[in-house]
Amino acid sequence: MKVLDAEFAQGFFRMCGDGFDQGWHERNGGNLSYRMKPEEVEEVKDDLGTYEGSVQDGTWQEIGTEVPALADEYFMVTGSGKYMRNVKIAPQDNVSIIHVDSTGTKFSIVWGLNKGGRPTSELPTHLMNLEVLKKRDSEIRVVYHCHPTNIIALTYVLPEDSEIFTREIWEMATECPVVFPKGLGVLPWMVCGGKEIGVATSKLMAKQDFVIWSQHGAFACGHDFDETFGLMHTVEKAAEVLLKVMAVTDRKRQTIEPDEFRDLSRAFNIPFDERFLYEKTPGARIGER
Ligand code: 13P
Ligand code: ZN
């Protein structure tokens, strides 16, 4: 089967367009990766290859970090500097499939990027996340990075603190703790595109499904494209509600209280991390404990 016709590839391309439609991918902002299932590799193997003189020339390039637990696996990843809005119309020019070598330190492009290029500059973070996620749950396969406006705006006005961020966002929609019961990780501003931010992000991703990069964007993971996109959408929507509330007041008249979250947790039979259900000081302003 051709890669372009495979169901996983179509889901990947659709998600790129959906993210663009939400306004989360200005210019080349954001990137997406997917750890292919062995049967999906098998399904498209005749369409993977090496072609002399093209980017699929069989050379091995440094990942820039080590991901031994991903040795010999295949990934679909967006290209660096490519625009998400173009993926749907020309996936073969904007997306690649890479093969990670047996040491987990190098990759080779085996499909796509037909007009040249290389995988996303955030490849170290994507692969390090996919590695810790595979150890956590071998069916988590999708890692998504985008630049969602409201989440980014909040990183200028809330403390860069996972507990406060999670709690303030949870209070903005009843579904939030049900969708991300392990809360949000938050990193302070760091230089992007390298190993150091990948190490820091994957440390959080080892326990949580969502990491905010202050003054930059966010990372979400999931078992499939729907779940991952839905998680990003849920957090971003709640961030928008929070900013609207903050635009008119610095104190809420009423909100969802810790014991109400506990009732919800029991009703849905999902444990919510108690770290986020701290008692607030009466009269505390939004973003204060
Ligand atoms: P790439 O174009 O290299 O994927 O980078 C976009 C981005 O969002 C960097 O954080
Ligand atoms: Zn980015």
Short mmCIF file of C-alpha atoms and ligand atoms in Angstrom, two decimals, residues 24 26 28-31 120-122 145-147 192 213 216-219, ligand 2:
data_model
loop_
_atom_site.label_atom_id
_atom_site.label_comp_id
_atom_site.label_asym_id
_atom_site.label_seq_id
_atom_site.Cartn_x
_atom_site.Cartn_y
_atom_site.Cartn_z
CA TRP A 24 -2.24 26.95 16.46
CA GLU A 26 1.38 30.24 12.37
CA ASN A 28 6.04 26.73 10.44
CA GLY A 29 5.01 26.68 14.10
CA GLY A 30 4.34 23.30 15.66
CA ASN A 31 5.12 19.70 14.74
CA THR A 120 11.33 18.85 12.77
CA SER A 121 13.94 20.69 14.83
CA GLU A 122 12.05 19.36 17.87
CA HIS A 145 3.43 20.35 19.62
CA CYS A 146 1.60 23.57 18.73
CA HIS A 147 1.42 27.25 19.62
CA CYS A 192 13.93 25.18 21.97
CA TRP A 213 6.50 25.48 27.30
CA HIS A 216 6.25 29.22 23.46
CA GLY A 217 3.54 26.55 23.25
CA ALA A 218 2.46 23.13 24.43
CA PHE A 219 3.01 19.39 23.97
ZN ZN B 2 7.28 25.56 18.75
#
